[in-house]
PDB file of C-alpha atoms in Angstrom:
ATOM      1  CA  ASP N   1      -3.041-127.897 -55.260  1.00 54.00           C
ATOM      2  CA  THR N   2      -0.091-129.856 -53.754  1.00 75.00           C
ATOM      3  CA  GLY N   3       0.743-127.700 -51.317  1.00 92.00           C
ATOM      4  CA  VAL N   4       4.000-126.345 -50.216  1.00 96.00           C
ATOM      5  CA  SER N   5       6.679-128.965 -50.766  1.00 96.00           C
ATOM      6  CA  GLN N   6      10.357-129.156 -48.760  1.00 97.00           C
ATOM      7  CA  ASP N   7      13.455-131.132 -49.314  1.00 97.00           C
ATOM      8  CA  PRO N   8      15.146-133.011 -47.645  1.00 97.00           C
ATOM      9  CA  ARG N   9      12.953-133.069 -44.321  1.00 95.00           C
ATOM     10  CA  HIS N  10      15.821-133.989 -42.193  1.00 96.00           C
ATOM     11  CA  LYS N  11      19.165-133.419 -42.192  1.00 98.00           C
ATOM     12  CA  ILE N  12      22.290-134.219 -40.098  1.00 98.00           C
ATOM     13  CA  THR N  13      25.376-132.570 -40.697  1.00 98.00           C
ATOM     14  CA  LYS N  14      28.560-132.143 -38.763  1.00 97.00           C
ATOM     15  CA  ARG N  15      30.183-128.705 -38.044  1.00 97.00           C
ATOM     16  CA  GLY N  16      31.914-127.021 -40.754  1.00 97.00           C
ATOM     17  CA  GLN N  17      29.969-128.615 -43.590  1.00 98.00           C
ATOM     18  CA  ASN N  18      27.448-127.202 -46.260  1.00 98.00           C
ATOM     19  CA  VAL N  19      23.953-127.991 -46.276  1.00 98.00           C
ATOM     20  CA  THR N  20      21.274-127.003 -48.701  1.00 98.00           C
ATOM     21  CA  PHE N  21      17.725-127.089 -48.739  1.00 98.00           C
ATOM     22  CA  ARG N  22      15.365-126.839 -51.384  1.00 98.00           C
ATOM     23  CA  CYS N  23      11.220-125.834 -51.294  1.00 98.00           C
ATOM     24  CA  ASP N  24       8.455-126.278 -54.157  1.00 97.00           C
ATOM     25  CA  PRO N  25       5.815-123.595 -54.008  1.00 97.00           C
ATOM     26  CA  ILE N  26       2.432-123.606 -54.755  1.00 95.00           C
ATOM     27  CA  SER N  27       2.105-123.806 -58.419  1.00 92.00           C
ATOM     28  CA  GLU N  28       0.629-119.896 -58.870  1.00 89.00           C
ATOM     29  CA  HIS N  29       2.474-118.483 -56.216  1.00 94.00           C
ATOM     30  CA  ASN N  30       4.607-115.426 -56.947  1.00 93.00           C
ATOM     31  CA  ARG N  31       5.897-115.000 -53.294  1.00 94.00           C
ATOM     32  CA  LEU N  32       8.284-116.936 -51.121  1.00 96.00           C
ATOM     33  CA  TYR N  33       9.313-116.843 -47.763  1.00 96.00           C
ATOM     34  CA  TRP N  34      11.918-118.618 -45.875  1.00 97.00           C
ATOM     35  CA  TYR N  35      11.200-118.989 -41.918  1.00 97.00           C
ATOM     36  CA  ARG N  36      13.907-120.315 -39.421  1.00 96.00           C
ATOM     37  CA  GLN N  37      12.189-121.520 -36.103  1.00 94.00           C
ATOM     38  CA  THR N  38      14.217-123.477 -32.701  1.00 93.00           C
ATOM     39  CA  LEU N  39      13.004-124.935 -29.905  1.00 88.00           C
ATOM     40  CA  GLY N  40       9.925-123.302 -28.277  1.00 85.00           C
ATOM     41  CA  GLN N  41      10.000-120.238 -30.312  1.00 90.00           C
ATOM     42  CA  GLY N  42       8.005-118.885 -32.912  1.00 92.00           C
ATOM     43  CA  PRO N  43       9.184-118.818 -36.705  1.00 94.00           C
ATOM     44  CA  GLU N  44      11.528-115.787 -37.460  1.00 95.00           C
ATOM     45  CA  PHE N  45      11.556-114.631 -41.036  1.00 95.00           C
ATOM     46  CA  LEU N  46      14.462-114.940 -42.863  1.00 96.00           C
ATOM     47  CA  THR N  47      14.260-113.650 -46.311  1.00 95.00           C
ATOM     48  CA  TYR N  48      11.866-113.417 -49.164  1.00 93.00           C
ATOM     49  CA  PHE N  49      11.497-113.356 -52.368  1.00 95.00           C
ATOM     50  CA  GLN N  50       8.896-112.031 -55.435  1.00 93.00           C
ATOM     51  CA  ASN N  51       9.511-113.767 -58.320  1.00 93.00           C
ATOM     52  CA  GLU N  52      13.257-114.412 -58.776  1.00 93.00           C
ATOM     53  CA  ALA N  53      13.863-111.237 -56.923  1.00 92.00           C
ATOM     54  CA  GLN N  54      15.062-111.496 -53.580  1.00 91.00           C
ATOM     55  CA  LEU N  55      13.525-108.446 -51.551  1.00 90.00           C
ATOM     56  CA  GLU N  56      14.644-108.710 -48.001  1.00 89.00           C
ATOM     57  CA  LYS N  57      16.710-110.191 -45.785  1.00 90.00           C
ATOM     58  CA  SER N  58      16.924-110.913 -42.067  1.00 90.00           C
ATOM     59  CA  ARG N  59      20.099-109.811 -40.322  1.00 87.00           C
ATOM     60  CA  LEU N  60      19.640-113.590 -38.890  1.00 82.00           C
ATOM     61  CA  LEU N  61      20.915-114.044 -42.620  1.00 85.00           C
ATOM     62  CA  SER N  62      24.540-114.225 -41.927  1.00 87.00           C
ATOM     63  CA  ASP N  63      27.097-113.936 -44.990  1.00 91.00           C
ATOM     64  CA  ARG N  64      27.297-118.172 -44.659  1.00 95.00           C
ATOM     65  CA  PHE N  65      23.109-118.112 -45.605  1.00 95.00           C
ATOM     66  CA  SER N  66      22.139-117.759 -48.838  1.00 95.00           C
ATOM     67  CA  ALA N  67      18.940-118.045 -50.716  1.00 96.00           C
ATOM     68  CA  GLU N  68      18.064-117.831 -54.426  1.00 95.00           C
ATOM     69  CA  ARG N  69      15.326-118.318 -56.506  1.00 96.00           C
ATOM     70  CA  PRO N  70      16.310-118.563 -60.195  1.00 91.00           C
ATOM     71  CA  LYS N  71      13.528-119.077 -62.079  1.00 87.00           C
ATOM     72  CA  GLY N  72      10.829-117.721 -60.017  1.00 85.00           C
ATOM     73  CA  SER N  73      10.033-121.325 -58.714  1.00 91.00           C
ATOM     74  CA  PHE N  74      11.241-123.131 -56.595  1.00 96.00           C
ATOM     75  CA  SER N  75      13.953-121.928 -54.235  1.00 97.00           C
ATOM     76  CA  THR N  76      17.346-123.002 -52.605  1.00 97.00           C
ATOM     77  CA  LEU N  77      18.440-121.953 -49.128  1.00 97.00           C
ATOM     78  CA  GLU N  78      22.524-122.509 -48.536  1.00 97.00           C
ATOM     79  CA  ILE N  79      24.133-122.714 -45.099  1.00 97.00           C
ATOM     80  CA  GLN N  80      27.995-122.931 -45.411  1.00 97.00           C
ATOM     81  CA  ARG N  81      30.101-123.812 -42.416  1.00 97.00           C
ATOM     82  CA  THR N  82      27.523-124.738 -40.408  1.00 97.00           C
ATOM     83  CA  GLU N  83      27.629-123.858 -37.097  1.00 96.00           C
ATOM     84  CA  GLN N  84      25.800-125.945 -33.851  1.00 96.00           C
ATOM     85  CA  GLY N  85      23.696-122.559 -33.575  1.00 95.00           C
ATOM     86  CA  ASP N  86      22.301-123.330 -36.901  1.00 96.00           C
ATOM     87  CA  SER N  87      20.180-126.289 -35.301  1.00 97.00           C
ATOM     88  CA  ALA N  88      16.646-125.261 -36.089  1.00 96.00           C
ATOM     89  CA  MET N  89      13.583-126.298 -38.363  1.00 95.00           C
ATOM     90  CA  TYR N  90      13.980-124.311 -41.888  1.00 97.00           C
ATOM     91  CA  LEU N  91      10.425-123.522 -42.820  1.00 96.00           C
ATOM     92  CA  CYS N  92       9.469-122.100 -46.630  1.00 97.00           C
ATOM     93  CA  ALA N  93       5.972-120.466 -47.190  1.00 96.00           C
ATOM     94  CA  SER N  94       4.352-119.130 -50.106  1.00 96.00           C
ATOM     95  CA  GLY N  95       1.946-116.662 -51.586  1.00 94.00           C
ATOM     96  CA  ARG N  96       0.502-114.448 -53.793  1.00 91.00           C
ATOM     97  CA  ASP N  97       0.817-110.364 -53.982  1.00 86.00           C
ATOM     98  CA  GLY N  98      -2.321-109.081 -52.289  1.00 80.00           C
ATOM     99  CA  VAL N  99      -3.441-112.038 -50.476  1.00 84.00           C
ATOM    100  CA  MET N 100      -2.726-111.951 -47.013  1.00 83.00           C
ATOM    101  CA  GLU N 101      -2.347-115.809 -46.341  1.00 89.00           C
ATOM    102  CA  GLN N 102       1.255-117.680 -46.239  1.00 93.00           C
ATOM    103  CA  PHE N 103       1.264-121.141 -46.936  1.00 94.00           C
ATOM    104  CA  PHE N 104       3.985-123.066 -45.022  1.00 95.00           C
ATOM    105  CA  GLY N 105       5.670-126.368 -45.839  1.00 95.00           C
ATOM    106  CA  PRO N 106       6.328-129.268 -43.463  1.00 94.00           C
ATOM    107  CA  GLY N 107      10.074-127.995 -43.303  1.00 94.00           C
ATOM    108  CA  THR N 108      13.259-128.854 -42.911  1.00 96.00           C
ATOM    109  CA  ARG N 109      14.911-130.035 -39.658  1.00 95.00           C
ATOM    110  CA  LEU N 110      18.823-129.278 -39.572  1.00 97.00           C
ATOM    111  CA  THR N 111      20.990-130.867 -36.776  1.00 97.00           C
ATOM    112  CA  VAL N 112      24.451-130.078 -36.584  1.00 98.00           C
ATOM    113  CA  LEU N 113      26.757-132.271 -34.672  1.00 96.00           C
TER     114      LEU N 113
ATOM    115  CA  ALA P   1       9.032-102.581 -35.509  1.00 66.00           C
ATOM    116  CA  GLN P   2       6.249-104.954 -34.793  1.00 73.00           C
ATOM    117  CA  SER P   3       6.311-107.281 -31.545  1.00 88.00           C
ATOM    118  CA  VAL P   4       3.571-109.940 -30.936  1.00 94.00           C
ATOM    119  CA  THR P   5       2.653-111.088 -27.392  1.00 95.00           C
ATOM    120  CA  GLN P   6       1.349-114.507 -26.342  1.00 96.00           C
ATOM    121  CA  LEU P   7       0.592-114.525 -22.650  1.00 91.00           C
ATOM    122  CA  GLY P   8       1.515-118.145 -21.183  1.00 91.00           C
ATOM    123  CA  SER P   9       3.359-119.968 -22.887  1.00 93.00           C
ATOM    124  CA  HIS P  10       0.975-123.434 -21.521  1.00 96.00           C
ATOM    125  CA  VAL P  11      -2.347-123.512 -21.194  1.00 97.00           C
ATOM    126  CA  SER P  12      -4.172-126.765 -19.823  1.00 97.00           C
ATOM    127  CA  VAL P  13      -7.551-127.165 -20.149  1.00 97.00           C
ATOM    128  CA  SER P  14     -10.011-129.987 -20.150  1.00 97.00           C
ATOM    129  CA  GLU P  15     -11.896-131.588 -22.485  1.00 97.00           C
ATOM    130  CA  GLY P  16     -15.339-129.442 -23.275  1.00 97.00           C
ATOM    131  CA  ALA P  17     -13.801-126.697 -21.491  1.00 97.00           C
ATOM    132  CA  LEU P  18     -13.221-123.161 -23.440  1.00 97.00           C
ATOM    133  CA  VAL P  19     -10.282-121.967 -24.605  1.00 98.00           C
ATOM    134  CA  LEU P  20      -8.632-119.146 -24.420  1.00 98.00           C
ATOM    135  CA  LEU P  21      -5.441-118.209 -25.529  1.00 98.00           C
ATOM    136  CA  ARG P  22      -3.936-114.327 -25.562  1.00 97.00           C
ATOM    137  CA  CYS P  23      -2.266-112.398 -28.014  1.00 97.00           C
ATOM    138  CA  ASN P  24      -1.532-108.553 -28.042  1.00 96.00           C
ATOM    139  CA  TYR P  25       0.185-106.549 -30.622  1.00 94.00           C
ATOM    140  CA  SER P  26       2.288-103.672 -30.413  1.00 91.00           C
ATOM    141  CA  SER P  27       1.487-100.840 -33.051  1.00 80.00           C
ATOM    142  CA  SER P  28       0.272 -97.559 -33.439  1.00 77.00           C
ATOM    143  CA  VAL P  29      -1.114 -98.723 -36.818  1.00 82.00           C
ATOM    144  CA  PRO P  30      -3.328-102.024 -36.817  1.00 83.00           C
ATOM    145  CA  PRO P  31      -1.794-105.020 -38.622  1.00 89.00           C
ATOM    146  CA  TYR P  32      -3.130-107.856 -40.250  1.00 92.00           C
ATOM    147  CA  LEU P  33      -3.642-110.773 -37.624  1.00 94.00           C
ATOM    148  CA  PHE P  34      -3.063-114.680 -38.186  1.00 96.00           C
ATOM    149  CA  TRP P  35      -3.518-117.400 -35.644  1.00 97.00           C
ATOM    150  CA  TYR P  36      -1.619-120.677 -36.850  1.00 97.00           C
ATOM    151  CA  VAL P  37      -1.423-124.238 -35.431  1.00 96.00           C
ATOM    152  CA  GLN P  38       1.478-126.149 -35.440  1.00 93.00           C
ATOM    153  CA  TYR P  39       1.157-129.545 -34.896  1.00 90.00           C
ATOM    154  CA  PRO P  40       4.308-132.375 -33.908  1.00 84.00           C
ATOM    155  CA  ASN P  41       6.821-132.468 -36.667  1.00 76.00           C
ATOM    156  CA  GLN P  42       4.519-130.274 -38.694  1.00 81.00           C
ATOM    157  CA  GLY P  43       4.407-127.108 -40.494  1.00 84.00           C
ATOM    158  CA  LEU P  44       2.338-124.477 -39.540  1.00 93.00           C
ATOM    159  CA  GLN P  45      -1.351-124.231 -40.692  1.00 94.00           C
ATOM    160  CA  LEU P  46      -3.427-121.300 -40.901  1.00 94.00           C
ATOM    161  CA  LEU P  47      -6.623-121.410 -38.605  1.00 96.00           C
ATOM    162  CA  LEU P  48      -7.669-117.792 -39.097  1.00 95.00           C
ATOM    163  CA  LYS P  49      -6.862-114.233 -40.183  1.00 93.00           C
ATOM    164  CA  TYR P  50      -8.098-110.683 -39.702  1.00 92.00           C
ATOM    165  CA  THR P  51      -7.481-108.233 -42.778  1.00 86.00           C
ATOM    166  CA  SER P  52     -10.014-105.858 -42.241  1.00 78.00           C
ATOM    167  CA  ALA P  53     -13.275-106.877 -42.082  1.00 76.00           C
ATOM    168  CA  ALA P  54     -15.763-107.838 -39.236  1.00 83.00           C
ATOM    169  CA  THR P  55     -13.788-107.503 -35.958  1.00 89.00           C
ATOM    170  CA  LEU P  56     -14.949-111.446 -34.760  1.00 94.00           C
ATOM    171  CA  VAL P  57     -13.238-114.068 -37.430  1.00 94.00           C
ATOM    172  CA  LYS P  58     -14.341-117.561 -37.935  1.00 95.00           C
ATOM    173  CA  GLY P  59     -11.489-120.383 -38.284  1.00 94.00           C
ATOM    174  CA  ILE P  60     -11.446-123.915 -38.933  1.00 94.00           C
ATOM    175  CA  ASN P  61     -12.126-126.331 -36.378  1.00 93.00           C
ATOM    176  CA  GLY P  62     -14.516-124.267 -34.374  1.00 96.00           C
ATOM    177  CA  PHE P  63     -12.235-121.701 -33.601  1.00 97.00           C
ATOM    178  CA  GLU P  64     -12.434-117.668 -33.757  1.00 97.00           C
ATOM    179  CA  ALA P  65     -10.861-114.834 -32.637  1.00 97.00           C
ATOM    180  CA  GLU P  66     -11.842-110.874 -31.695  1.00 95.00           C
ATOM    181  CA  PHE P  67      -9.609-107.880 -32.959  1.00 94.00           C
ATOM    182  CA  LYS P  68     -10.341-105.416 -30.378  1.00 93.00           C
ATOM    183  CA  LYS P  69      -8.268-102.025 -31.404  1.00 90.00           C
ATOM    184  CA  SER P  70      -8.642-100.555 -27.588  1.00 91.00           C
ATOM    185  CA  GLU P  71      -6.515-103.053 -26.230  1.00 92.00           C
ATOM    186  CA  THR P  72      -4.672-104.365 -29.146  1.00 93.00           C
ATOM    187  CA  SER P  73      -5.368-108.089 -28.671  1.00 95.00           C
ATOM    188  CA  PHE P  74      -6.499-110.674 -30.863  1.00 96.00           C
ATOM    189  CA  HIS P  75      -7.675-113.607 -28.397  1.00 97.00           C
ATOM    190  CA  LEU P  76      -8.229-116.670 -30.166  1.00 98.00           C
ATOM    191  CA  THR P  77     -11.136-118.745 -28.290  1.00 98.00           C
ATOM    192  CA  LYS P  78     -13.292-121.934 -28.857  1.00 98.00           C
ATOM    193  CA  PRO P  79     -15.811-122.809 -26.881  1.00 97.00           C
ATOM    194  CA  SER P  80     -15.514-126.473 -26.299  1.00 97.00           C
ATOM    195  CA  ALA P  81     -11.769-127.946 -26.317  1.00 97.00           C
ATOM    196  CA  HIS P  82     -11.172-131.553 -28.221  1.00 96.00           C
ATOM    197  CA  MET P  83      -8.596-133.758 -27.702  1.00 96.00           C
ATOM    198  CA  SER P  84      -7.254-133.198 -30.998  1.00 94.00           C
ATOM    199  CA  ASP P  85      -6.828-129.289 -30.324  1.00 96.00           C
ATOM    200  CA  ALA P  86      -3.548-130.168 -28.077  1.00 96.00           C
ATOM    201  CA  ALA P  87      -0.936-128.653 -30.244  1.00 96.00           C
ATOM    202  CA  GLU P  88       1.436-124.910 -30.688  1.00 96.00           C
ATOM    203  CA  TYR P  89      -0.624-121.966 -31.330  1.00 97.00           C
ATOM    204  CA  PHE P  90       1.224-119.053 -32.986  1.00 97.00           C
ATOM    205  CA  CYS P  91       0.032-115.568 -33.058  1.00 97.00           C
ATOM    206  CA  ALA P  92       1.364-113.573 -35.734  1.00 96.00           C
ATOM    207  CA  VAL P  93       1.304-110.147 -37.422  1.00 93.00           C
ATOM    208  CA  ILE P  94       1.880-108.975 -40.825  1.00 91.00           C
ATOM    209  CA  GLU P  95       2.278-105.018 -41.002  1.00 87.00           C
ATOM    210  CA  ARG P  96       0.295-102.712 -42.876  1.00 83.00           C
ATOM    211  CA  ASN P  97       2.073-101.266 -45.944  1.00 74.00           C
ATOM    212  CA  GLY P  98       5.041-103.953 -45.481  1.00 71.00           C
ATOM    213  CA  ASN P  99       6.712-106.833 -47.294  1.00 72.00           C
ATOM    214  CA  GLU P 100       4.201-109.230 -46.224  1.00 81.00           C
ATOM    215  CA  LYS P 101       6.466-111.066 -44.012  1.00 89.00           C
ATOM    216  CA  LEU P 102       5.195-112.784 -40.888  1.00 93.00           C
ATOM    217  CA  THR P 103       6.118-111.690 -37.477  1.00 93.00           C
ATOM    218  CA  PHE P 104       5.676-114.628 -35.134  1.00 96.00           C
ATOM    219  CA  GLY P 105       5.047-114.510 -30.985  1.00 95.00           C
ATOM    220  CA  THR P 106       7.082-117.212 -28.915  1.00 95.00           C
ATOM    221  CA  GLY P 107       3.590-119.716 -29.286  1.00 96.00           C
ATOM    222  CA  THR P 108       1.351-121.471 -26.706  1.00 97.00           C
ATOM    223  CA  ARG P 109       1.159-125.374 -26.088  1.00 96.00           C
ATOM    224  CA  LEU P 110      -2.226-126.275 -24.997  1.00 97.00           C
ATOM    225  CA  THR P 111      -2.910-129.595 -23.429  1.00 97.00           C
ATOM    226  CA  ILE P 112      -6.195-130.817 -23.024  1.00 97.00           C
ATOM    227  CA  ILE P 113      -6.901-133.027 -19.915  1.00 96.00           C
ATOM    228  CA  PRO P 114      -9.329-135.616 -21.064  1.00 94.00           C
TER     229      PRO P 114
END
């Protein structure tokens, strides 16, 4: 069990640029979640996948955000035309059907200048 | 929609003293309940969870929490605080019959006074 990994750990970008984050879940986990955490707040749900199917998207996920999990393994989260308000920690978590536990990765901290 | 309230954004206790972090949920159907801990610049680690078994749940690092349906509460306690307990603590819920997404409270920062 190598845990959930995320890459990169830190990303600094200029407003208007596109960024992509990667999440590798624990290998036998079929569920994958993305959350966003801003300073002083708890994480907020963005979207989740069961295998390769994206089953729910939060209203927080504007049209500039897109997430994929093409083969039901790793996932990517892309933000297009970044804005300063996108600055946050982006957390990925994975889990298994019927097991009420999500394992979190270390997060990707995004800073938009 | 579910909501989670954590009373006290900052709590300070002396080393060796009792730790009590409060969490209340709003739901007519008791959800699944969780406590997570977050150390600086790290992801979240599960401390303990309540699904449907015993109402007193024991977790890692000496923490425990009690589910009280009548009070819609799930407060986290530890009998004796240690310096290493200093961190941010989040209470979270998952709705029953939902998609298993976590809804978090705003967190409580625990400071341990030497």
